[in-house]
Amino acid sequence: LKHPLENRWALWFYKNDKSKTWQENLRLITKFDTVEDFWALYNNIKVASKLSSGCDYSVFKDGIEPMWEDRSNKCGGRWLITLSKQQRHTELDRFWLDTLLCIIGEGFDVYSADVCGAVINVRAKGDKIAIWTTNAENREAVTCIGRKFKEGLGLPAKIVIGYQAHADTATKSNSITKNKFVV
Amino acid sequence: GKKQYDREFLLGFQFMPACV
């Protein structure tokens, strides 16, 4: 008997091919809804640190596409962890796995319902991991999720992480998006 | 009830054989 997860999740893979559109580069790989099927998948794909630059993994609840435009995401935002180049070799894979375990295990108390998914961006200038939530105005849910996320990754209290509304990221005029919340 | 699993519980299944 397998151990059912609260939600069914979908793994998406993005590979940057400049001859194609952003949406054409995004592929749904597979879905899983048990602990055992999660590991069967995780143990058989490349760890994030071995992906080429420009690739993403996204793990989202079934029915939510990993893009701002999805109706579950359009009013939401993300808790963002930015990593240094060195951290790719020391912490990236553990951080990503712990992020996945937080979301599929519903580790955010009553606020797990606000979680849409998680994304890892592998980039030459610095990798990023984010948890996306559905409503950037739900202060209580957003801050609780942020605190649990930090805890789940074992980040010390002195490290501050920020939450950015997708609407602000989408309309920014430079590479800096203001933080709506920090924990 | 809600199916909540903590990190240690989930990690315990990583290398479980699929069939026993």
Tab-separated table of C-alpha atoms in Angstrom, chain A residues 3-6 35-36 39 42-43 97-98 101 104-106 109 112 152, chain B residues 1-18:
chain	number	residue	atom	x	y	z
A	3	HIS	CA	1.216	6.458	1.209
A	4	PRO	CA	-1.125	8.987	-0.413
A	5	LEU	CA	-0.212	12.671	-0.491
A	6	GLU	CA	-2.843	15.275	0.300
A	35	VAL	CA	5.193	9.318	-1.234
A	36	GLU	CA	6.558	6.294	-3.079
A	39	TRP	CA	10.751	9.155	-4.718
A	42	TYR	CA	13.042	12.178	-7.730
A	43	ASN	CA	15.555	9.317	-7.693
A	97	LEU	CA	14.739	18.613	-1.925
A	98	ASP	CA	13.772	20.153	1.421
A	101	LEU	CA	9.392	17.788	1.065
A	104	ILE	CA	4.273	17.678	-0.723
A	105	GLY	CA	4.151	16.939	3.027
A	106	GLU	CA	1.822	19.946	3.522
A	109	ASP	CA	-0.277	23.985	8.846
A	112	SER	CA	-0.810	24.683	2.930
A	152	GLY	CA	12.348	23.712	6.533
B	1	GLY	CA	-7.822	13.759	8.002
B	2	LYS	CA	-5.297	15.888	6.187
B	3	LYS	CA	-2.247	13.961	5.029
B	4	GLN	CA	0.680	15.835	6.541
B	5	TYR	CA	4.133	14.267	6.535
B	6	ASP	CA	7.286	15.710	8.033
B	7	ARG	CA	10.709	15.673	6.421
B	8	GLU	CA	12.074	12.698	8.398
B	9	PHE	CA	9.032	10.575	7.614
B	10	LEU	CA	9.274	11.324	3.889
B	11	LEU	CA	13.053	10.755	3.787
B	12	GLY	CA	12.473	7.322	5.306
B	13	PHE	CA	10.927	6.202	2.028
B	14	GLN	CA	13.646	7.421	-0.345
B	15	PHE	CA	15.430	4.097	-0.717
B	16	MET	CA	12.611	1.686	0.110
B	17	PRO	CA	12.420	-1.136	-2.408
B	18	ALA	CA	9.349	-0.812	-4.613
